[in-house]
PDB file of C-alpha atoms in Angstrom:
ATOM      1  CA  MET A 673     149.230 -77.182  56.591  1.00 63.00           C
ATOM      2  CA  GLN A 674     145.623 -76.117  56.981  1.00 75.00           C
ATOM      3  CA  LEU A 675     143.059 -78.888  56.741  1.00 78.00           C
ATOM      4  CA  VAL A 676     139.772 -78.245  54.988  1.00 81.00           C
ATOM      5  CA  SER A 677     136.514 -80.022  55.510  1.00 88.00           C
ATOM      6  CA  TYR A 678     134.854 -82.384  53.085  1.00 85.00           C
ATOM      7  CA  ALA A 679     132.086 -79.793  52.612  1.00 89.00           C
ATOM      8  CA  GLU A 680     134.645 -77.138  51.589  1.00 88.00           C
ATOM      9  CA  VAL A 681     136.343 -79.455  49.108  1.00 82.00           C
ATOM     10  CA  ARG A 682     132.989 -80.551  47.683  1.00 82.00           C
ATOM     11  CA  SER A 683     131.891 -76.937  47.290  1.00 88.00           C
ATOM     12  CA  LEU A 684     135.101 -75.972  45.467  1.00 85.00           C
ATOM     13  CA  PHE A 685     134.833 -79.005  43.233  1.00 81.00           C
ATOM     14  CA  LEU A 686     131.234 -78.278  42.274  1.00 83.00           C
ATOM     15  CA  GLN A 687     132.044 -74.626  41.547  1.00 88.00           C
ATOM     16  CA  ALA A 688     134.833 -75.566  39.161  1.00 87.00           C
ATOM     17  CA  HIS A 689     134.020 -76.167  35.500  1.00 84.00           C
ATOM     18  CA  ARG A 690     135.131 -79.730  34.723  1.00 85.00           C
ATOM     19  CA  PRO A 691     138.290 -79.781  36.840  1.00 88.00           C
ATOM     20  CA  LEU A 692     141.269 -81.967  36.115  1.00 87.00           C
ATOM     21  CA  ILE A 693     142.014 -84.794  38.563  1.00 89.00           C
ATOM     22  CA  LEU A 694     145.643 -85.484  39.464  1.00 87.00           C
ATOM     23  CA  THR A 695     146.471 -88.745  41.257  1.00 90.00           C
ATOM     24  CA  GLY A 696     149.580 -90.347  42.632  1.00 86.00           C
ATOM     25  CA  ALA A 697     150.422 -93.360  44.748  1.00 83.00           C
ATOM     26  CA  GLY A 698     148.041 -92.344  47.535  1.00 89.00           C
ATOM     27  CA  ILE A 699     144.951 -93.288  45.552  1.00 93.00           C
ATOM     28  CA  SER A 700     146.107 -96.898  45.299  1.00 94.00           C
ATOM     29  CA  THR A 701     147.104 -97.560  48.914  1.00 92.00           C
ATOM     30  CA  ASP A 702     143.543 -98.705  49.742  1.00 94.00           C
ATOM     31  CA  SER A 703     144.057-101.361  47.061  1.00 95.00           C
ATOM     32  CA  GLY A 704     147.167-102.641  48.835  1.00 90.00           C
ATOM     33  CA  ILE A 705     149.695-100.921  46.579  1.00 89.00           C
ATOM     34  CA  PRO A 706     152.461 -99.438  48.753  1.00 83.00           C
ATOM     35  CA  ASP A 707     153.463 -95.803  48.438  1.00 82.00           C
ATOM     36  CA  TYR A 708     156.866 -94.231  48.900  1.00 80.00           C
ATOM     37  CA  ARG A 709     156.506 -91.109  51.030  1.00 80.00           C
ATOM     38  CA  SER A 710     154.050 -91.934  53.833  1.00 82.00           C
ATOM     39  CA  PRO A 711     155.417 -92.702  57.311  1.00 85.00           C
ATOM     40  CA  SER A 712     155.243 -96.426  56.487  1.00 82.00           C
ATOM     41  CA  GLY A 713     156.226 -96.018  52.829  1.00 81.00           C
ATOM     42  CA  ALA A 714     159.198 -97.539  51.053  1.00 79.00           C
ATOM     43  CA  TYR A 715     161.441 -94.501  51.634  1.00 81.00           C
ATOM     44  CA  SER A 716     160.963 -94.804  55.411  1.00 84.00           C
ATOM     45  CA  ARG A 717     162.257 -98.386  55.181  1.00 86.00           C
ATOM     46  CA  GLY A 718     165.414 -97.265  53.368  1.00 85.00           C
ATOM     47  CA  HIS A 719     164.333 -98.032  49.789  1.00 82.00           C
ATOM     48  CA  ARG A 720     166.102 -95.887  47.239  1.00 82.00           C
ATOM     49  CA  PRO A 721     164.886 -96.053  43.644  1.00 82.00           C
ATOM     50  CA  MET A 722     167.474 -96.943  41.045  1.00 85.00           C
ATOM     51  CA  THR A 723     168.427 -94.024  38.819  1.00 85.00           C
ATOM     52  CA  HIS A 724     168.463 -94.285  35.053  1.00 84.00           C
ATOM     53  CA  ASP A 725     172.255 -93.942  35.070  1.00 87.00           C
ATOM     54  CA  GLU A 726     172.573 -96.837  37.531  1.00 90.00           C
ATOM     55  CA  PHE A 727     170.192 -98.965  35.452  1.00 87.00           C
ATOM     56  CA  CYS A 728     172.237 -98.356  32.323  1.00 88.00           C
ATOM     57  CA  SER A 729     175.633 -98.746  33.974  1.00 92.00           C
ATOM     58  CA  SER A 730     175.754-102.530  34.238  1.00 91.00           C
ATOM     59  CA  PRO A 731     173.932-105.768  33.475  1.00 91.00           C
ATOM     60  CA  ALA A 732     173.961-106.562  37.214  1.00 93.00           C
ATOM     61  CA  HIS A 733     171.992-103.382  37.979  1.00 92.00           C
ATOM     62  CA  ARG A 734     169.437-104.171  35.285  1.00 90.00           C
ATOM     63  CA  GLN A 735     169.145-107.739  36.560  1.00 91.00           C
ATOM     64  CA  ARG A 736     168.527-106.462  40.110  1.00 90.00           C
ATOM     65  CA  TYR A 737     165.923-103.985  38.826  1.00 88.00           C
ATOM     66  CA  TRP A 738     163.977-106.595  36.823  1.00 89.00           C
ATOM     67  CA  PHE A 739     164.249-109.173  39.624  1.00 91.00           C
ATOM     68  CA  ARG A 740     162.744-106.728  42.130  1.00 85.00           C
ATOM     69  CA  SER A 741     160.040-105.823  39.599  1.00 84.00           C
ATOM     70  CA  MET A 742     159.162-109.477  39.112  1.00 87.00           C
ATOM     71  CA  LEU A 743     158.924-109.981  42.869  1.00 87.00           C
ATOM     72  CA  GLY A 744     156.492-107.098  43.216  1.00 82.00           C
ATOM     73  CA  TYR A 745     154.398-107.817  40.126  1.00 84.00           C
ATOM     74  CA  PRO A 746     152.026-110.454  41.594  1.00 87.00           C
ATOM     75  CA  SER A 747     150.695-108.038  44.229  1.00 85.00           C
ATOM     76  CA  PHE A 748     150.092-105.398  41.542  1.00 84.00           C
ATOM     77  CA  ALA A 749     148.372-107.928  39.291  1.00 88.00           C
ATOM     78  CA  ARG A 750     146.048-109.087  42.094  1.00 93.00           C
ATOM     79  CA  ALA A 751     145.094-105.575  43.200  1.00 95.00           C
ATOM     80  CA  SER A 752     141.605-104.305  42.423  1.00 96.00           C
ATOM     81  CA  ALA A 753     140.464-100.779  41.752  1.00 96.00           C
ATOM     82  CA  ASN A 754     139.152 -99.190  44.930  1.00 97.00           C
ATOM     83  CA  ALA A 755     136.312 -96.734  45.547  1.00 96.00           C
ATOM     84  CA  GLY A 756     138.536 -93.789  44.627  1.00 95.00           C
ATOM     85  CA  HIS A 757     139.430 -95.244  41.227  1.00 96.00           C
ATOM     86  CA  VAL A 758     135.791 -96.105  40.535  1.00 96.00           C
ATOM     87  CA  ALA A 759     134.587 -92.634  41.605  1.00 94.00           C
ATOM     88  CA  ILE A 760     137.049 -90.955  39.232  1.00 94.00           C
ATOM     89  CA  ALA A 761     136.011 -93.241  36.367  1.00 94.00           C
ATOM     90  CA  ASN A 762     132.353 -92.417  37.053  1.00 93.00           C
ATOM     91  CA  MET A 763     133.079 -88.671  37.172  1.00 91.00           C
ATOM     92  CA  GLN A 764     134.882 -88.975  33.852  1.00 91.00           C
ATOM     93  CA  ARG A 765     132.034 -90.926  32.220  1.00 91.00           C
ATOM     94  CA  THR A 766     129.466 -88.359  33.352  1.00 90.00           C
ATOM     95  CA  GLY A 767     131.560 -85.422  32.153  1.00 89.00           C
ATOM     96  CA  LEU A 768     132.083 -84.025  35.646  1.00 89.00           C
ATOM     97  CA  ILE A 769     135.865 -83.850  35.180  1.00 90.00           C
ATOM     98  CA  SER A 770     137.897 -82.785  32.175  1.00 87.00           C
ATOM     99  CA  ASP A 771     140.788 -85.223  32.426  1.00 87.00           C
ATOM    100  CA  LEU A 772     142.725 -87.606  34.621  1.00 89.00           C
ATOM    101  CA  VAL A 773     146.455 -87.169  35.068  1.00 86.00           C
ATOM    102  CA  THR A 774     148.301 -89.914  36.929  1.00 86.00           C
ATOM    103  CA  GLN A 775     151.845 -91.056  37.412  1.00 83.00           C
ATOM    104  CA  ASN A 776     150.680 -94.473  38.579  1.00 85.00           C
ATOM    105  CA  VAL A 777     151.620 -97.552  36.602  1.00 82.00           C
ATOM    106  CA  ASP A 778     149.587-100.012  38.682  1.00 87.00           C
ATOM    107  CA  GLY A 779     146.791-100.242  36.104  1.00 89.00           C
ATOM    108  CA  LEU A 780     144.041 -99.626  38.660  1.00 94.00           C
ATOM    109  CA  HIS A 781     142.556 -96.639  36.835  1.00 93.00           C
ATOM    110  CA  GLN A 782     142.230 -98.919  33.802  1.00 91.00           C
ATOM    111  CA  LYS A 783     140.612-101.634  35.931  1.00 94.00           C
ATOM    112  CA  ALA A 784     138.073 -99.008  37.031  1.00 95.00           C
ATOM    113  CA  ARG A 785     137.407 -98.405  33.307  1.00 92.00           C
ATOM    114  CA  VAL A 786     138.490 -94.792  32.935  1.00 90.00           C
ATOM    115  CA  LEU A 787     137.751 -93.472  29.474  1.00 85.00           C
ATOM    116  CA  ALA A 788     141.026 -91.692  28.839  1.00 75.00           C
ATOM    117  CA  LEU A 789     144.429 -91.529  30.472  1.00 70.00           C
ATOM    118  CA  SER A 790     146.793 -88.627  30.709  1.00 64.00           C
ATOM    119  CA  HIS A 791     150.071 -88.155  28.928  1.00 45.00           C
ATOM    120  CA  LEU A 792     151.968 -89.145  32.069  1.00 57.00           C
ATOM    121  CA  GLN A 793     150.228 -92.514  32.121  1.00 47.00           C
ATOM    122  CA  ALA A 794     150.789 -92.953  28.394  1.00 50.00           C
ATOM    123  CA  VAL A 795     154.514 -92.377  28.912  1.00 52.00           C
ATOM    124  CA  ALA A 796     154.525 -95.050  31.604  1.00 52.00           C
ATOM    125  CA  LEU A 797     152.682 -97.453  29.311  1.00 52.00           C
ATOM    126  CA  SER A 798     155.238 -96.828  26.575  1.00 51.00           C
ATOM    127  CA  ALA A 799     157.878 -98.044  29.041  1.00 54.00           C
ATOM    128  CA  ASP A 800     155.989-101.354  29.027  1.00 55.00           C
ATOM    129  CA  ALA A 801     156.397-101.454  25.259  1.00 53.00           C
ATOM    130  CA  VAL A 802     160.156-100.989  25.649  1.00 53.00           C
ATOM    131  CA  CYS A 803     160.230-103.793  28.204  1.00 57.00           C
ATOM    132  CA  ASN A 804     158.351-106.062  25.832  1.00 55.00           C
ATOM    133  CA  LEU A 805     160.826-105.267  23.082  1.00 50.00           C
ATOM    134  CA  LEU A 806     163.775-106.005  25.354  1.00 53.00           C
ATOM    135  CA  SER A 807     162.261-109.250  26.605  1.00 53.00           C
ATOM    136  CA  SER A 808     161.963-110.489  23.035  1.00 50.00           C
ATOM    137  CA  ARG A 809     165.736-110.215  22.553  1.00 47.00           C
ATOM    138  CA  SER A 810     167.993-113.122  23.353  1.00 44.00           C
ATOM    139  CA  SER A 811     169.666-111.390  26.311  1.00 43.00           C
ATOM    140  CA  PRO A 812     167.898-108.197  27.406  1.00 44.00           C
ATOM    141  CA  LEU A 813     170.168-107.727  30.407  1.00 43.00           C
ATOM    142  CA  ASP A 814     173.178-107.347  28.133  1.00 45.00           C
ATOM    143  CA  GLU A 815     171.607-104.583  26.067  1.00 50.00           C
ATOM    144  CA  THR A 816     172.941-101.104  26.596  1.00 47.00           C
ATOM    145  CA  CYS A 817     170.746 -98.133  27.407  1.00 56.00           C
ATOM    146  CA  ALA A 818     172.572 -95.617  25.251  1.00 50.00           C
ATOM    147  CA  PRO A 819     170.364 -93.974  22.608  1.00 50.00           C
TER     148      PRO A 819
END
């Protein structure tokens, strides 16, 4: 991999006409949100995400998934947007970028007050709506995942 200097990246960015910004977990690590793929990320410690099929296969799998999510939630809720999130929000407000696409569900782009989120983020937010629906049922862990 060839590294480029800040000056080269800045020059390319300024030459582009309203580029799109794409972010992933790396933008949130300075806010204390762990990533998966770095040398100290969750994958290096043996974490393996649960697949959709596993989640749907048994109430015990869903219970484990939601329990782990509840354990991790407080650190996500306490996290603050960092300089990267704020810089992107400012670039969006000034019209310097065309859009923001993120797979992150940590809410830090929202805390930085971005104007608009990408489709990928909207899909993630719709998962929250499903969770809210399930939590309003008498026994969400017993619900099946079949369409």
